[in-house]
mmCIF file with all atom_site columns, C-alpha atoms in Angstrom:
data_model
loop_
_atom_site.group_PDB
_atom_site.id
_atom_site.type_symbol
_atom_site.label_atom_id
_atom_site.label_alt_id
_atom_site.label_comp_id
_atom_site.label_asym_id
_atom_site.label_entity_id
_atom_site.label_seq_id
_atom_site.pdbx_PDB_ins_code
_atom_site.Cartn_x
_atom_site.Cartn_y
_atom_site.Cartn_z
_atom_site.occupancy
_atom_site.B_iso_or_equiv
_atom_site.pdbx_formal_charge
_atom_site.auth_seq_id
_atom_site.auth_comp_id
_atom_site.auth_asym_id
_atom_site.auth_atom_id
_atom_site.pdbx_PDB_model_num
ATOM 1   C CA . MET A 1 1   ? 0.034   -0.085 0.136   1.00 72.00 ? 1207 MET A CA 1
ATOM 2   C CA . SER A 1 2   ? 1.377   3.500  -1.024  1.00 82.00 ? 1208 SER A CA 1
ATOM 3   C CA . GLN A 1 3   ? 2.122   5.814  1.990   1.00 93.00 ? 1209 GLN A CA 1
ATOM 4   C CA . GLY A 1 4   ? 1.907   8.894  -0.159  1.00 96.00 ? 1210 GLY A CA 1
ATOM 5   C CA . TYR A 1 5   ? -0.949  11.428 -0.166  1.00 97.00 ? 1211 TYR A CA 1
ATOM 6   C CA . LEU A 1 6   ? -1.975  14.361 -1.979  1.00 98.00 ? 1212 LEU A CA 1
ATOM 7   C CA . THR A 1 7   ? -2.964  17.801 -0.159  1.00 98.00 ? 1213 THR A CA 1
ATOM 8   C CA . THR A 1 8   ? -3.844  21.537 -1.225  1.00 98.00 ? 1214 THR A CA 1
ATOM 9   C CA . HIS A 1 9   ? -4.280  24.849 0.433   1.00 97.00 ? 1215 HIS A CA 1
ATOM 10  C CA . VAL A 1 10  ? -5.909  27.815 -1.116  1.00 98.00 ? 1216 VAL A CA 1
ATOM 11  C CA . LEU A 1 11  ? -5.295  31.496 -0.259  1.00 98.00 ? 1217 LEU A CA 1
ATOM 12  C CA . ASP A 1 12  ? -7.247  34.615 -1.332  1.00 98.00 ? 1218 ASP A CA 1
ATOM 13  C CA . THR A 1 13  ? -4.157  36.795 -1.963  1.00 97.00 ? 1219 THR A CA 1
ATOM 14  C CA . ALA A 1 14  ? -6.532  39.914 -3.081  1.00 95.00 ? 1220 ALA A CA 1
ATOM 15  C CA . ARG A 1 15  ? -8.166  39.736 0.440   1.00 96.00 ? 1221 ARG A CA 1
ATOM 16  C CA . GLY A 1 16  ? -5.291  38.112 2.471   1.00 97.00 ? 1222 GLY A CA 1
ATOM 17  C CA . VAL A 1 17  ? -7.334  35.277 3.910   1.00 98.00 ? 1223 VAL A CA 1
ATOM 18  C CA . PRO A 1 18  ? -7.675  31.554 3.367   1.00 98.00 ? 1224 PRO A CA 1
ATOM 19  C CA . ALA A 1 19  ? -10.140 30.686 0.398   1.00 98.00 ? 1225 ALA A CA 1
ATOM 20  C CA . ALA A 1 20  ? -13.042 28.953 2.324   1.00 98.00 ? 1226 ALA A CA 1
ATOM 21  C CA . GLY A 1 21  ? -15.822 27.215 0.391   1.00 98.00 ? 1227 GLY A CA 1
ATOM 22  C CA . LEU A 1 22  ? -14.028 26.554 -2.788  1.00 98.00 ? 1228 LEU A CA 1
ATOM 23  C CA . ARG A 1 23  ? -14.951 23.536 -4.654  1.00 98.00 ? 1229 ARG A CA 1
ATOM 24  C CA . ILE A 1 24  ? -12.153 21.345 -5.745  1.00 98.00 ? 1230 ILE A CA 1
ATOM 25  C CA . THR A 1 25  ? -12.237 18.055 -8.037  1.00 98.00 ? 1231 THR A CA 1
ATOM 26  C CA . LEU A 1 26  ? -9.462  15.686 -8.848  1.00 98.00 ? 1232 LEU A CA 1
ATOM 27  C CA . TYR A 1 27  ? -9.132  13.742 -11.787 1.00 98.00 ? 1233 TYR A CA 1
ATOM 28  C CA . ASP A 1 28  ? -6.726  10.908 -12.975 1.00 98.00 ? 1234 ASP A CA 1
ATOM 29  C CA . LEU A 1 29  ? -5.554  11.750 -16.500 1.00 97.00 ? 1235 LEU A CA 1
ATOM 30  C CA . SER A 1 30  ? -3.176  8.427  -16.894 1.00 90.00 ? 1236 SER A CA 1
ATOM 31  C CA . GLY A 1 31  ? -5.910  6.442  -18.979 1.00 88.00 ? 1237 GLY A CA 1
ATOM 32  C CA . ASP A 1 32  ? -7.691  7.173  -22.168 1.00 92.00 ? 1238 ASP A CA 1
ATOM 33  C CA . ALA A 1 33  ? -10.243 9.694  -20.633 1.00 95.00 ? 1239 ALA A CA 1
ATOM 34  C CA . PRO A 1 34  ? -10.279 11.599 -17.257 1.00 96.00 ? 1240 PRO A CA 1
ATOM 35  C CA . SER A 1 35  ? -11.375 9.940  -14.310 1.00 97.00 ? 1241 SER A CA 1
ATOM 36  C CA . LEU A 1 36  ? -12.934 11.745 -11.270 1.00 98.00 ? 1242 LEU A CA 1
ATOM 37  C CA . LEU A 1 37  ? -11.334 10.558 -8.056  1.00 98.00 ? 1243 LEU A CA 1
ATOM 38  C CA . ALA A 1 38  ? -12.399 13.128 -5.567  1.00 98.00 ? 1244 ALA A CA 1
ATOM 39  C CA . GLU A 1 39  ? -14.555 16.381 -5.022  1.00 98.00 ? 1245 GLU A CA 1
ATOM 40  C CA . MET A 1 40  ? -14.044 18.418 -1.869  1.00 98.00 ? 1246 MET A CA 1
ATOM 41  C CA . VAL A 1 41  ? -14.783 22.126 -0.587  1.00 98.00 ? 1247 VAL A CA 1
ATOM 42  C CA . THR A 1 42  ? -12.068 24.046 1.516   1.00 98.00 ? 1248 THR A CA 1
ATOM 43  C CA . ASN A 1 43  ? -12.759 24.667 5.054   1.00 98.00 ? 1249 ASN A CA 1
ATOM 44  C CA . ASP A 1 44  ? -12.443 27.784 6.885   1.00 98.00 ? 1250 ASP A CA 1
ATOM 45  C CA . ASP A 1 45  ? -8.479  27.453 6.723   1.00 98.00 ? 1251 ASP A CA 1
ATOM 46  C CA . GLY A 1 46  ? -8.483  27.016 2.829   1.00 98.00 ? 1252 GLY A CA 1
ATOM 47  C CA . ARG A 1 47  ? -7.608  23.218 3.252   1.00 98.00 ? 1253 ARG A CA 1
ATOM 48  C CA . THR A 1 48  ? -9.558  20.248 2.861   1.00 98.00 ? 1254 THR A CA 1
ATOM 49  C CA . ASP A 1 49  ? -10.536 18.368 5.978   1.00 98.00 ? 1255 ASP A CA 1
ATOM 50  C CA . SER A 1 50  ? -8.733  15.204 4.935   1.00 98.00 ? 1256 SER A CA 1
ATOM 51  C CA . PRO A 1 51  ? -6.390  14.398 2.046   1.00 98.00 ? 1257 PRO A CA 1
ATOM 52  C CA . ILE A 1 52  ? -7.695  14.777 -1.642  1.00 98.00 ? 1258 ILE A CA 1
ATOM 53  C CA . LEU A 1 53  ? -5.722  11.350 -2.167  1.00 97.00 ? 1259 LEU A CA 1
ATOM 54  C CA . PRO A 1 54  ? -5.232  9.585  1.106   1.00 96.00 ? 1260 PRO A CA 1
ATOM 55  C CA . LYS A 1 55  ? -2.372  7.144  2.090   1.00 95.00 ? 1261 LYS A CA 1
ATOM 56  C CA . GLY A 1 56  ? -3.180  3.900  0.071   1.00 94.00 ? 1262 GLY A CA 1
ATOM 57  C CA . GLN A 1 57  ? -4.767  5.781  -2.861  1.00 94.00 ? 1263 GLN A CA 1
ATOM 58  C CA . MET A 1 58  ? -1.983  7.488  -4.056  1.00 94.00 ? 1264 MET A CA 1
ATOM 59  C CA . ARG A 1 59  ? -0.684  6.155  -7.499  1.00 95.00 ? 1265 ARG A CA 1
ATOM 60  C CA . THR A 1 60  ? 2.131   7.415  -10.119 1.00 96.00 ? 1266 THR A CA 1
ATOM 61  C CA . GLY A 1 61  ? 0.636   9.297  -12.942 1.00 97.00 ? 1267 GLY A CA 1
ATOM 62  C CA . ARG A 1 62  ? -0.713  12.328 -14.401 1.00 97.00 ? 1268 ARG A CA 1
ATOM 63  C CA . TYR A 1 63  ? -3.706  14.202 -12.513 1.00 98.00 ? 1269 TYR A CA 1
ATOM 64  C CA . GLU A 1 64  ? -5.477  17.399 -12.642 1.00 98.00 ? 1270 GLU A CA 1
ATOM 65  C CA . LEU A 1 65  ? -6.837  19.477 -9.579  1.00 98.00 ? 1271 LEU A CA 1
ATOM 66  C CA . VAL A 1 66  ? -9.718  21.713 -10.994 1.00 98.00 ? 1272 VAL A CA 1
ATOM 67  C CA . PHE A 1 67  ? -10.435 24.821 -8.502  1.00 98.00 ? 1273 PHE A CA 1
ATOM 68  C CA . ASP A 1 68  ? -13.803 26.407 -9.169  1.00 98.00 ? 1274 ASP A CA 1
ATOM 69  C CA . ALA A 1 69  ? -12.306 29.924 -8.436  1.00 98.00 ? 1275 ALA A CA 1
ATOM 70  C CA . GLY A 1 70  ? -15.389 31.796 -10.326 1.00 97.00 ? 1276 GLY A CA 1
ATOM 71  C CA . ASP A 1 71  ? -17.802 30.563 -7.875  1.00 97.00 ? 1277 ASP A CA 1
ATOM 72  C CA . TYR A 1 72  ? -15.686 31.486 -4.943  1.00 98.00 ? 1278 TYR A CA 1
ATOM 73  C CA . LEU A 1 73  ? -14.712 34.868 -6.223  1.00 97.00 ? 1279 LEU A CA 1
ATOM 74  C CA . ARG A 1 74  ? -18.411 35.484 -7.027  1.00 96.00 ? 1280 ARG A CA 1
ATOM 75  C CA . ALA A 1 75  ? -19.415 34.584 -3.353  1.00 96.00 ? 1281 ALA A CA 1
ATOM 76  C CA . SER A 1 76  ? -16.777 36.588 -1.826  1.00 95.00 ? 1282 SER A CA 1
ATOM 77  C CA . GLY A 1 77  ? -17.651 39.681 -3.635  1.00 93.00 ? 1283 GLY A CA 1
ATOM 78  C CA . THR A 1 78  ? -14.414 40.068 -5.568  1.00 91.00 ? 1284 THR A CA 1
ATOM 79  C CA . ALA A 1 79  ? -15.184 38.528 -8.875  1.00 88.00 ? 1285 ALA A CA 1
ATOM 80  C CA . GLY A 1 80  ? -15.307 41.732 -11.025 1.00 87.00 ? 1286 GLY A CA 1
ATOM 81  C CA . PRO A 1 81  ? -17.508 41.929 -13.977 1.00 90.00 ? 1287 PRO A CA 1
ATOM 82  C CA . GLU A 1 82  ? -18.756 39.160 -16.192 1.00 93.00 ? 1288 GLU A CA 1
ATOM 83  C CA . PRO A 1 83  ? -17.168 37.307 -18.053 1.00 95.00 ? 1289 PRO A CA 1
ATOM 84  C CA . LEU A 1 84  ? -14.636 36.829 -15.421 1.00 95.00 ? 1290 LEU A CA 1
ATOM 85  C CA . PHE A 1 85  ? -11.251 36.838 -16.054 1.00 95.00 ? 1291 PHE A CA 1
ATOM 86  C CA . LEU A 1 86  ? -10.728 33.879 -14.040 1.00 95.00 ? 1292 LEU A CA 1
ATOM 87  C CA . ASP A 1 87  ? -13.274 31.078 -13.509 1.00 96.00 ? 1293 ASP A CA 1
ATOM 88  C CA . ILE A 1 88  ? -12.130 27.523 -13.597 1.00 97.00 ? 1294 ILE A CA 1
ATOM 89  C CA . VAL A 1 89  ? -8.448  26.911 -12.657 1.00 98.00 ? 1295 VAL A CA 1
ATOM 90  C CA . PRO A 1 90  ? -7.118  23.393 -13.807 1.00 98.00 ? 1296 PRO A CA 1
ATOM 91  C CA . ILE A 1 91  ? -3.634  22.434 -12.543 1.00 98.00 ? 1297 ILE A CA 1
ATOM 92  C CA . ARG A 1 92  ? -2.056  19.377 -14.392 1.00 98.00 ? 1298 ARG A CA 1
ATOM 93  C CA . PHE A 1 93  ? 0.747   17.805 -12.555 1.00 98.00 ? 1299 PHE A CA 1
ATOM 94  C CA . GLY A 1 94  ? 2.572   14.365 -12.481 1.00 97.00 ? 1300 GLY A CA 1
ATOM 95  C CA . ILE A 1 95  ? 3.210   12.055 -9.268  1.00 97.00 ? 1301 ILE A CA 1
ATOM 96  C CA . GLU A 1 96  ? 6.336   9.990  -9.871  1.00 96.00 ? 1302 GLU A CA 1
ATOM 97  C CA . ASP A 1 97  ? 6.925   8.776  -6.262  1.00 96.00 ? 1303 ASP A CA 1
ATOM 98  C CA . ASP A 1 98  ? 3.582   7.387  -4.551  1.00 95.00 ? 1304 ASP A CA 1
ATOM 99  C CA . SER A 1 99  ? 5.214   7.244  -1.335  1.00 96.00 ? 1305 SER A CA 1
ATOM 100 C CA . ALA A 1 100 ? 5.687   10.880 -1.075  1.00 97.00 ? 1306 ALA A CA 1
ATOM 101 C CA . HIS A 1 101 ? 3.292   13.714 0.166   1.00 97.00 ? 1307 HIS A CA 1
ATOM 102 C CA . TYR A 1 102 ? 2.521   16.147 -2.562  1.00 98.00 ? 1308 TYR A CA 1
ATOM 103 C CA . HIS A 1 103 ? 1.072   19.443 -1.609  1.00 98.00 ? 1309 HIS A CA 1
ATOM 104 C CA . VAL A 1 104 ? -0.199  21.375 -4.572  1.00 98.00 ? 1310 VAL A CA 1
ATOM 105 C CA . PRO A 1 105 ? -1.072  24.866 -3.128  1.00 98.00 ? 1311 PRO A CA 1
ATOM 106 C CA . LEU A 1 106 ? -3.078  27.763 -5.130  1.00 98.00 ? 1312 LEU A CA 1
ATOM 107 C CA . LEU A 1 107 ? -2.779  31.511 -4.586  1.00 98.00 ? 1313 LEU A CA 1
ATOM 108 C CA . LEU A 1 108 ? -5.636  32.959 -6.013  1.00 98.00 ? 1314 LEU A CA 1
ATOM 109 C CA . SER A 1 109 ? -6.727  36.270 -6.866  1.00 96.00 ? 1315 SER A CA 1
ATOM 110 C CA . PRO A 1 110 ? -9.551  37.527 -9.442  1.00 96.00 ? 1316 PRO A CA 1
ATOM 111 C CA . PHE A 1 111 ? -6.793  38.311 -12.061 1.00 95.00 ? 1317 PHE A CA 1
ATOM 112 C CA . GLY A 1 112 ? -3.973  36.060 -11.419 1.00 96.00 ? 1318 GLY A CA 1
ATOM 113 C CA . TYR A 1 113 ? -2.823  32.879 -9.516  1.00 98.00 ? 1319 TYR A CA 1
ATOM 114 C CA . SER A 1 114 ? 0.056   30.956 -8.761  1.00 98.00 ? 1320 SER A CA 1
ATOM 115 C CA . THR A 1 115 ? 0.936   27.315 -7.597  1.00 98.00 ? 1321 THR A CA 1
ATOM 116 C CA . TYR A 1 116 ? 4.035   25.086 -6.809  1.00 97.00 ? 1322 TYR A CA 1
ATOM 117 C CA . ARG A 1 117 ? 4.721   21.964 -5.117  1.00 96.00 ? 1323 ARG A CA 1
ATOM 118 C CA . GLY A 1 118 ? 4.920   22.544 -1.339  1.00 93.00 ? 1324 GLY A CA 1
ATOM 119 C CA . SER A 1 119 ? 5.556   20.599 1.500   1.00 87.00 ? 1325 SER A CA 1
#
C-alpha cells in the first residue's frame, strides 16, 4: 500500500485570507479519458478536511486538480464584471513517487494565480 498522499491549500491573495468554501475536483489523467477521483470543498483554513488522495490511494501518473475559482470569487464579492477573467483554474501535474507527500497549493486573486509543489 502506498504511503503517499495529496493535499492542497488555497489562499485568497487579494483579500489576504484563506479561501473557504472553494470547490475542488481531482481527476486521474493516466488513462484514455479523465477519471473523477475526488470532490471536496475547502474549510475555513482554505484546506480540505482530509487529504484529496489519502494514503493507500496514491498512484504514480498524471493528475488534474480543478479549482472552481469563479464561484468562490463571486461568493466573496471580489469577482469583478462578467465574464470573469478567471473562472475555472485547472492544474495538471505528475506524481512520480507514490510514497511521497504531494502538496499543490493555489494562491488566487481575481486576475491571477500561482502554484508550486509545496511541502
